[in-house]
PDB file of C-alpha atoms in Angstrom:
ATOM      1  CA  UNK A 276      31.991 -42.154  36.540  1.00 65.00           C
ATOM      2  CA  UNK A 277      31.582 -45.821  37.291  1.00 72.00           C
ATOM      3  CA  UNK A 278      32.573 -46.776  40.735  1.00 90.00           C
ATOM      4  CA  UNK A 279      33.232 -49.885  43.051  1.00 95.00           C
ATOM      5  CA  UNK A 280      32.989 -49.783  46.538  1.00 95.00           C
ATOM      6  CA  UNK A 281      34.662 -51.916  48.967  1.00 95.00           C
ATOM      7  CA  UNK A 282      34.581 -52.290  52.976  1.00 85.00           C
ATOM      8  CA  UNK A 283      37.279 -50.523  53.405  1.00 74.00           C
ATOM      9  CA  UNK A 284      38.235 -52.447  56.465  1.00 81.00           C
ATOM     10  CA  UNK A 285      40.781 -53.444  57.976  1.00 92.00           C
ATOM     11  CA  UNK A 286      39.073 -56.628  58.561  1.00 95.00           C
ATOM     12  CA  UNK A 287      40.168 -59.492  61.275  1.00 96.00           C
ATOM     13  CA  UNK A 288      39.180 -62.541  61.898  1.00 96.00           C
ATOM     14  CA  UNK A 289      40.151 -65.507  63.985  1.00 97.00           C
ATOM     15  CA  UNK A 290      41.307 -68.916  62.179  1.00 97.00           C
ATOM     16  CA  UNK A 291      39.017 -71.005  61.209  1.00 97.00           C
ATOM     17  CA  UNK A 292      36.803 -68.524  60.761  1.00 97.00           C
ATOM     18  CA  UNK A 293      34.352 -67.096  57.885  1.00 97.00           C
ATOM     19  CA  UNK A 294      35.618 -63.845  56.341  1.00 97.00           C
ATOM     20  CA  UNK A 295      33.254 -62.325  54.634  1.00 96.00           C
ATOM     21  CA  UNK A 296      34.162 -58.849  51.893  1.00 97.00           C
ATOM     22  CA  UNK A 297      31.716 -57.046  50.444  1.00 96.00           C
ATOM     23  CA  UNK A 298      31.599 -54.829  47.451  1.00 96.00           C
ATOM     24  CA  UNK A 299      28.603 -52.377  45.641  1.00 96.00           C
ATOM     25  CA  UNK A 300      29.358 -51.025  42.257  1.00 95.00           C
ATOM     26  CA  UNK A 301      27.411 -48.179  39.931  1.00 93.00           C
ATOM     27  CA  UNK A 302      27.029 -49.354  36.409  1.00 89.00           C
ATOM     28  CA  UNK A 303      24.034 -51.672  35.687  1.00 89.00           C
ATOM     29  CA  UNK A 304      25.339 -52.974  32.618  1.00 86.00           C
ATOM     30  CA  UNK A 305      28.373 -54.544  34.178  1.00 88.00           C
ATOM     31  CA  UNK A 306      28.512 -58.021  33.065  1.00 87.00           C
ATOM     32  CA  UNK A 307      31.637 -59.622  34.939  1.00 90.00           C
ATOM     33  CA  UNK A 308      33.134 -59.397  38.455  1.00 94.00           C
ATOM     34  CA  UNK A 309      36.553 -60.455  39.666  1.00 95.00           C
ATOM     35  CA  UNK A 310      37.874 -61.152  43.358  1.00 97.00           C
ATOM     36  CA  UNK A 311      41.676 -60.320  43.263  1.00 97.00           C
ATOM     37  CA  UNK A 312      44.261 -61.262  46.083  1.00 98.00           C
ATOM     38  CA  UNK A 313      47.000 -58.736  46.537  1.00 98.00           C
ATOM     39  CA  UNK A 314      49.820 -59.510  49.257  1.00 97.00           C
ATOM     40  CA  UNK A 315      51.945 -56.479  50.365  1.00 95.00           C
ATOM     41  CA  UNK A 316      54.138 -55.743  47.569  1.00 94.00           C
ATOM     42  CA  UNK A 317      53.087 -58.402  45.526  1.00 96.00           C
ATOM     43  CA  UNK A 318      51.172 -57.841  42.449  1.00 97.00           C
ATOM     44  CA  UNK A 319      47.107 -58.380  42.174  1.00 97.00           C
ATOM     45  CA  UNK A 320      46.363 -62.313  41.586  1.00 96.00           C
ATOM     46  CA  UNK A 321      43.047 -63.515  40.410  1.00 95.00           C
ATOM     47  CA  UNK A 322      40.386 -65.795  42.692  1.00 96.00           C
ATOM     48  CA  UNK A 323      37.870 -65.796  41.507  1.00 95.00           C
ATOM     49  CA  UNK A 324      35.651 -64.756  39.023  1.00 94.00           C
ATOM     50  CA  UNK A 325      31.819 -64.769  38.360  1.00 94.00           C
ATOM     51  CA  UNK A 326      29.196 -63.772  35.571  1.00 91.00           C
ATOM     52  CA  UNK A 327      25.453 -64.690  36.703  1.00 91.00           C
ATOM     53  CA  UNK A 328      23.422 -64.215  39.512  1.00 94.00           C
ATOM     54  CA  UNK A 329      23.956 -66.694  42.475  1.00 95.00           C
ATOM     55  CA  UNK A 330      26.936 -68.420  44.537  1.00 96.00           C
ATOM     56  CA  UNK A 331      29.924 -70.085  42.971  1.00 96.00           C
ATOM     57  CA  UNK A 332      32.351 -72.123  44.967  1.00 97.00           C
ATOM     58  CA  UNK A 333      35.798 -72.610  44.419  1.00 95.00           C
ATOM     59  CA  UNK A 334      37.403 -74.749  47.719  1.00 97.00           C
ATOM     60  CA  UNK A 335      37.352 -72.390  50.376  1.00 97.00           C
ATOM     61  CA  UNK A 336      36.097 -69.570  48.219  1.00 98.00           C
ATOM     62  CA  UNK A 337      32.154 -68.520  47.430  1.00 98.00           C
ATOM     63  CA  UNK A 338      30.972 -65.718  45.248  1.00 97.00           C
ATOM     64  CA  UNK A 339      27.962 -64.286  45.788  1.00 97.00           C
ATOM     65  CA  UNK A 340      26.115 -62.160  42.963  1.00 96.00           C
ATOM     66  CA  UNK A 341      23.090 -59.850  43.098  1.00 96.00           C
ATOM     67  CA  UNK A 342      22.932 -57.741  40.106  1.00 94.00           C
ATOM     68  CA  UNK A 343      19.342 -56.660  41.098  1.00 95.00           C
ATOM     69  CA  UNK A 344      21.122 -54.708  43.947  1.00 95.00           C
ATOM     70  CA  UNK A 345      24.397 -54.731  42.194  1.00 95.00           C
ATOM     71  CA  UNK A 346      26.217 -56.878  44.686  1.00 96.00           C
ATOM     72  CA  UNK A 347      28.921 -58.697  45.034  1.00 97.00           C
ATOM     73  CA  UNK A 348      30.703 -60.703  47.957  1.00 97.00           C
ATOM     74  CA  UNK A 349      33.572 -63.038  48.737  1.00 98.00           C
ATOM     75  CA  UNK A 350      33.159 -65.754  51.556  1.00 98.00           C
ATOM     76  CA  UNK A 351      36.037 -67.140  53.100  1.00 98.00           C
ATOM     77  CA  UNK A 352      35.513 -70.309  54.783  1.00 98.00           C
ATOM     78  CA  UNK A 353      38.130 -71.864  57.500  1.00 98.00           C
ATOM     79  CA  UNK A 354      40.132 -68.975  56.929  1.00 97.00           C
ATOM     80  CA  UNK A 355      43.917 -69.183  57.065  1.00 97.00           C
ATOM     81  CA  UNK A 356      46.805 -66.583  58.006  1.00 97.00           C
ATOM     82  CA  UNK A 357      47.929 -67.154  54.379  1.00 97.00           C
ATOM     83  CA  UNK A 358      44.478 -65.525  53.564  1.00 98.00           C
ATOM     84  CA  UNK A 359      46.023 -62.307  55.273  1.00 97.00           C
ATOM     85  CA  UNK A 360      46.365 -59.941  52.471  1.00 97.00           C
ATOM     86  CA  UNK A 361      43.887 -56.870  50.170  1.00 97.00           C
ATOM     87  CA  UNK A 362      40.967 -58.528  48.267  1.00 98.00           C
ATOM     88  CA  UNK A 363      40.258 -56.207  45.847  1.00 97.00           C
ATOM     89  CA  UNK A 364      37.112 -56.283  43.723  1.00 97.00           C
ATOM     90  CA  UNK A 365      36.733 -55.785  40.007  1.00 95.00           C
ATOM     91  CA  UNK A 366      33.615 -55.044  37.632  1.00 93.00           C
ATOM     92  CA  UNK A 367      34.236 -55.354  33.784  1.00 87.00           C
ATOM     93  CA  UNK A 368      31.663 -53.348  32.165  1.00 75.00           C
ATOM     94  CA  UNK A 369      31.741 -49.235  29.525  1.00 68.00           C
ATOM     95  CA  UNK A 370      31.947 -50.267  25.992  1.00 65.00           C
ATOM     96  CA  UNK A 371      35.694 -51.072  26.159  1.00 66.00           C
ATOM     97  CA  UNK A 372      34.902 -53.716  28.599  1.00 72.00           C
ATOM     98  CA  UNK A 373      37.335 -52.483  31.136  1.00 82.00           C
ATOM     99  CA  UNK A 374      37.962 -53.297  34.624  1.00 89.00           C
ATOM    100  CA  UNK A 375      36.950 -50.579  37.375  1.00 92.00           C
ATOM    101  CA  UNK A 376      38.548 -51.956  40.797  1.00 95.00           C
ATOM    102  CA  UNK A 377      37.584 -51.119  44.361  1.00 95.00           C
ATOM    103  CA  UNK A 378      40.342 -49.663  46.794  1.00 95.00           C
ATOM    104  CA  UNK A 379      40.557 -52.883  48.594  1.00 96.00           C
ATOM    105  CA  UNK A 380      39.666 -54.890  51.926  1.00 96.00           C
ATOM    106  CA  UNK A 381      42.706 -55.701  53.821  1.00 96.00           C
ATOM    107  CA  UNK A 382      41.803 -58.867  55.769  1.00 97.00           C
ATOM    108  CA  UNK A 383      44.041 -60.190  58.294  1.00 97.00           C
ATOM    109  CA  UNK A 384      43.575 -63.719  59.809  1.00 97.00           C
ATOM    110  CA  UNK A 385      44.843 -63.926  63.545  1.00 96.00           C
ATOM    111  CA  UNK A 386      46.274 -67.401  64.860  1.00 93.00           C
TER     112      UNK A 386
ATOM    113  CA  UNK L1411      52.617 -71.163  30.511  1.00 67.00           C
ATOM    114  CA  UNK L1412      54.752 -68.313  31.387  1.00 83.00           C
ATOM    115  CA  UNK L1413      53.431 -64.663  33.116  1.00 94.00           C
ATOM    116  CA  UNK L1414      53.087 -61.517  32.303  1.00 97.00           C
ATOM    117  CA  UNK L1415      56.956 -60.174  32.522  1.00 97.00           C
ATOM    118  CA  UNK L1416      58.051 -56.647  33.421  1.00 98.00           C
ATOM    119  CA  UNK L1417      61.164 -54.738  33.813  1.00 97.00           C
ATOM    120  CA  UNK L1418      62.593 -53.441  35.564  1.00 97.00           C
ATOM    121  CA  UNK L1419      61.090 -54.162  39.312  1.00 97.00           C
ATOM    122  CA  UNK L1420      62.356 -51.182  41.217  1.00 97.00           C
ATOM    123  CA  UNK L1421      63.210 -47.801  40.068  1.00 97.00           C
ATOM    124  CA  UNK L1422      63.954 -44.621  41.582  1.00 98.00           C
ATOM    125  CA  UNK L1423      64.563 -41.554  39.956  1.00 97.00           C
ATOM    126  CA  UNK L1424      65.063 -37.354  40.570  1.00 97.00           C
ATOM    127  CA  UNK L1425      61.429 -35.848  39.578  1.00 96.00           C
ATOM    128  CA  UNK L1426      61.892 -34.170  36.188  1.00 97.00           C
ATOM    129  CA  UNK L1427      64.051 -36.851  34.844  1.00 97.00           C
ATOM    130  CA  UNK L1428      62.500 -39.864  32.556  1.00 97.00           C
ATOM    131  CA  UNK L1429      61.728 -43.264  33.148  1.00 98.00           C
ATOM    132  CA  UNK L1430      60.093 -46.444  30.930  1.00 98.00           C
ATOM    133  CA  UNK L1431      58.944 -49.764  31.624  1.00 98.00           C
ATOM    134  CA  UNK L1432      58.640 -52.841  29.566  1.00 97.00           C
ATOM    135  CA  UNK L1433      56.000 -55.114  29.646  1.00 97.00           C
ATOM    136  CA  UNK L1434      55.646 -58.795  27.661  1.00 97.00           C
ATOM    137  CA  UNK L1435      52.305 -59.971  27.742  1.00 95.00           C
ATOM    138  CA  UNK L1436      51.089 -63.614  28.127  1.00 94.00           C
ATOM    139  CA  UNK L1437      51.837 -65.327  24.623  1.00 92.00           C
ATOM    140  CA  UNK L1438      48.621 -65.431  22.640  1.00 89.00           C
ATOM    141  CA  UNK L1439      47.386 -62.171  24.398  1.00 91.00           C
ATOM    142  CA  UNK L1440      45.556 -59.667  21.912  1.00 90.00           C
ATOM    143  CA  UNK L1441      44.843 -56.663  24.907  1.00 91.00           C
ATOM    144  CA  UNK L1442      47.448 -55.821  27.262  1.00 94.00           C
ATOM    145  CA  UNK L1443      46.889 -52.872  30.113  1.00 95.00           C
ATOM    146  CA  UNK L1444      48.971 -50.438  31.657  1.00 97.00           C
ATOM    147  CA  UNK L1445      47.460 -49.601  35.082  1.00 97.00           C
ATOM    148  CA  UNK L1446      48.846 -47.565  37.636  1.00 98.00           C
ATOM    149  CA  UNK L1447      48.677 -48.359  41.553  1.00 97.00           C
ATOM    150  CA  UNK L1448      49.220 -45.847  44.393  1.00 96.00           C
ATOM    151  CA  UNK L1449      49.404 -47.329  47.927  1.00 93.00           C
ATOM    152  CA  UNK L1450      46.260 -47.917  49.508  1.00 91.00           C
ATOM    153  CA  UNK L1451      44.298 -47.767  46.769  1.00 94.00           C
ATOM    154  CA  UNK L1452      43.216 -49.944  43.106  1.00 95.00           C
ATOM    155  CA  UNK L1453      44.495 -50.361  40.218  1.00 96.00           C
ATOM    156  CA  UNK L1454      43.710 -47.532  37.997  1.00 95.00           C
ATOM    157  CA  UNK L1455      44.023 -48.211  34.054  1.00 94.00           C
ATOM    158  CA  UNK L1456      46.255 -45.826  32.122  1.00 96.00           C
ATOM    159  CA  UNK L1457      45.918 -47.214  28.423  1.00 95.00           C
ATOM    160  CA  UNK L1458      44.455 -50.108  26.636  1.00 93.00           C
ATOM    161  CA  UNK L1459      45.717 -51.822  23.575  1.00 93.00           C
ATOM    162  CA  UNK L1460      44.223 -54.666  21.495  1.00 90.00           C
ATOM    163  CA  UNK L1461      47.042 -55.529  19.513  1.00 89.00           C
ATOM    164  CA  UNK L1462      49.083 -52.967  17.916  1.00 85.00           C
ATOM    165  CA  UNK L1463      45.931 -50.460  18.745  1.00 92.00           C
ATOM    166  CA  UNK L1464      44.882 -48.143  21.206  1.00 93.00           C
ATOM    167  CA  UNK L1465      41.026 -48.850  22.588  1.00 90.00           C
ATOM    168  CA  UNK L1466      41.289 -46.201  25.558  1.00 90.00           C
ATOM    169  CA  UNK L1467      44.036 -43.809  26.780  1.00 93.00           C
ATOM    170  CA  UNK L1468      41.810 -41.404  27.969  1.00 91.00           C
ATOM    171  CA  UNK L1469      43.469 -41.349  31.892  1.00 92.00           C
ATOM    172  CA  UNK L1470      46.605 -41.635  30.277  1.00 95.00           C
ATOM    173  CA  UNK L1471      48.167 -38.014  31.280  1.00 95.00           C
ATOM    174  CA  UNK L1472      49.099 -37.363  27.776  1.00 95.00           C
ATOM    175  CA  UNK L1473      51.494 -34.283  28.654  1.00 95.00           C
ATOM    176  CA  UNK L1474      53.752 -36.556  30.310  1.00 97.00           C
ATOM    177  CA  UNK L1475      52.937 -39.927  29.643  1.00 97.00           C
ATOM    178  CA  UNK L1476      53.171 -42.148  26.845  1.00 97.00           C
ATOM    179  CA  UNK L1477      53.143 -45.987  25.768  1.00 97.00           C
ATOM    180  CA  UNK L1478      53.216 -47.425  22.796  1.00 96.00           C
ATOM    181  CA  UNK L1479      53.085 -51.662  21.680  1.00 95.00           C
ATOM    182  CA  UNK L1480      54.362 -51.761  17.905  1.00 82.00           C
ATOM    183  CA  UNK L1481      54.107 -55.244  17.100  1.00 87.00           C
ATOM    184  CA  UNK L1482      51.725 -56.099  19.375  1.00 85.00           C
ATOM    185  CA  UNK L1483      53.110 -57.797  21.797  1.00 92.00           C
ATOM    186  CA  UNK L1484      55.364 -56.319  24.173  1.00 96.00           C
ATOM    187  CA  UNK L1485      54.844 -52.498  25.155  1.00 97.00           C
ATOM    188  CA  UNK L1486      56.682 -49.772  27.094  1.00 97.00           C
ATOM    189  CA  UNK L1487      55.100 -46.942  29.166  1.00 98.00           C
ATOM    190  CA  UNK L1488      57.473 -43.837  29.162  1.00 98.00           C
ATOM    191  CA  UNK L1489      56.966 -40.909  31.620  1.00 98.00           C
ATOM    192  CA  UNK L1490      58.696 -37.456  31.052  1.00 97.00           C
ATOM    193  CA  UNK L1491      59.187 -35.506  32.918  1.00 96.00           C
ATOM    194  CA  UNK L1492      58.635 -37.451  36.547  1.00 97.00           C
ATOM    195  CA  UNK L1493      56.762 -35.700  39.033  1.00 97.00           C
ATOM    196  CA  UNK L1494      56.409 -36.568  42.756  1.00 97.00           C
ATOM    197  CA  UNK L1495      52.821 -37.629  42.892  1.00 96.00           C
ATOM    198  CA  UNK L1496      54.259 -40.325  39.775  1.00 97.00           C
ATOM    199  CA  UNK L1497      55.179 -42.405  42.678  1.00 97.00           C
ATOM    200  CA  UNK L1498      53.581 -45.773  42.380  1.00 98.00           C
ATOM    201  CA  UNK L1499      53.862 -49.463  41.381  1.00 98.00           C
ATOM    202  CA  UNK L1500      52.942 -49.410  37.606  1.00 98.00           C
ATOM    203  CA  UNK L1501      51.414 -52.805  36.497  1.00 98.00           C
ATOM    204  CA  UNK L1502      50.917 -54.906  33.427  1.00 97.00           C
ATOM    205  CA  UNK L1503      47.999 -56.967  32.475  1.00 96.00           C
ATOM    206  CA  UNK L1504      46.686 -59.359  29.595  1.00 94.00           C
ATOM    207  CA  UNK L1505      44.156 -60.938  28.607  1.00 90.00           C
ATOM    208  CA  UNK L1506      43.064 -63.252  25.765  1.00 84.00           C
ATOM    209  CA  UNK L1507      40.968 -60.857  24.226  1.00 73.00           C
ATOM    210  CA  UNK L1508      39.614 -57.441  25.729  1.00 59.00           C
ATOM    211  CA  UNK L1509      36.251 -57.441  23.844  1.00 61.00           C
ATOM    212  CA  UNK L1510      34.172 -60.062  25.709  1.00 61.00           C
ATOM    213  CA  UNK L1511      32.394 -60.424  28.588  1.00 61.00           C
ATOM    214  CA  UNK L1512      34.274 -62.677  30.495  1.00 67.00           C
ATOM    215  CA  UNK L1513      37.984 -61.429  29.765  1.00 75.00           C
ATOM    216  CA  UNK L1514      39.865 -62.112  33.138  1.00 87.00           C
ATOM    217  CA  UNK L1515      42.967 -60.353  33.425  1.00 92.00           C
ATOM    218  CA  UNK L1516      46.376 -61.477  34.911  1.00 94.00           C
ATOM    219  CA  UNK L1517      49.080 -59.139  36.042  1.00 96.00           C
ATOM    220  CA  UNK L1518      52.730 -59.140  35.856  1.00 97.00           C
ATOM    221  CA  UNK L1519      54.540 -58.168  38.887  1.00 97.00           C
ATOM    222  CA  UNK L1520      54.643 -54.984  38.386  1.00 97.00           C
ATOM    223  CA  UNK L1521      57.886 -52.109  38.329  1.00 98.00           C
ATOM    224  CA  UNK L1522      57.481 -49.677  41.963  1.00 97.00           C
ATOM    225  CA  UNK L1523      58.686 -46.482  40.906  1.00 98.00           C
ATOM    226  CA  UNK L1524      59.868 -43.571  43.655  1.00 98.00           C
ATOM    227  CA  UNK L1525      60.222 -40.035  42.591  1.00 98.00           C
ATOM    228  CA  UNK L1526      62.784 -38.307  44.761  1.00 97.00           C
TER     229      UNK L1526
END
């Protein structure tokens, strides 16, 4: 059974802040790994995505990669109320190449 | 570029009765997803098609549940009878094509579905 494993929070921060979500998963030959933004009762919305070892930035957004200890983070930077919602993460990997999502971090940003 | 579309948004319905939901991919989309999403927790996939085609039903709950996409493009996810632990928002995803690495899926907004 693969699995991904989230903080399962909640999280708060203050604004202006650096949020920072965390996320392990079990199958060494995943090869992809999302960062989805879900708002209460809104649907899951793609952030970010990366494929190699190492940071990628993306504005206020940095993924962090570690396949060694199959890792994966999101970094918030200046964090904003609007960032207030669940970050789930996502690992693609199996034969199908099918997504296996965490149960979510719900962050909330105070004012 | 337009979404992924679904229909309807909200549904309620007596447990034992049917239900279905439509889905219409993003144009160009081979591999559409039917996932299911109980509160508090992720998406879990149901069923997998690359075009016309299933790759994976196998959490689909086959007794109850079906889905079918005939001309590969749109699809509808059927479950009869309803039972109270069906409760949950069922979502729609695409993607350009499901055999790569790198395929990054984008949802529709999904249809919440309460089983009285």
């Amino acid at each position: 059974q693969k699995e991904v494993e989230q903080n399962s929070g909640p999280l708060s921060v203050p604004e202006g802040a650096i949020a920072s979500l965390n996320c392990t998963y079990s199958d060494r030959g995943s090869q992809s790994f999302f960062w989805y933004r879900q708002y209460s009762g809104k649907s899951p919305e793609l952030i970010m995505s990366i494929y190699s070892n190492g940071d990628k930035e993306d504005g206020r957004f940095t993924a962090q990669l570690n396949k060694a200890s199959q890792y994966v983070s999101l970094l918030i930077r200046d964090s904003q109320p609007s960032d207030s919602a669940t970050y789930l993460c996502a690992v693609n990997s199996g034969s199908a190449r099918q997504l296996t999502f965490g149960s979510g971090t719900q962050l909330t940003v105070l004012p | 570029e337009a979404g992924v579309a679904q229909s309807p948004r909200y549904k309620i319905i007596e447990k034992r009765q049917s239900v279905a939901f439509w889905c219409n991919p993003i144009s160009g989309h081979a591999t559409l997803y039917w996932y299911q999403q109980i509160l508090g927790q992720g998406p879990k996939l149901l069923i997998q098609f690359q075009n016309n085609g299933v790759v994976d039903d196998s959490q689909l709950p086959k007794d109850r549940f079906s889905a079918e996409r005939l001309k590969g493009v749109d699809s509808t996810l059927k479950i009869q009878p309803a039972k109270l632990e069906d409760s949950a928002v069922y979502l729609c995803a695409s993607t350009v094509s499901g055999t790569g690495n790198y395929n990054e899926q984008f949802f529709g907004p999904g249809t919440r579905l309460t089983v009285l």
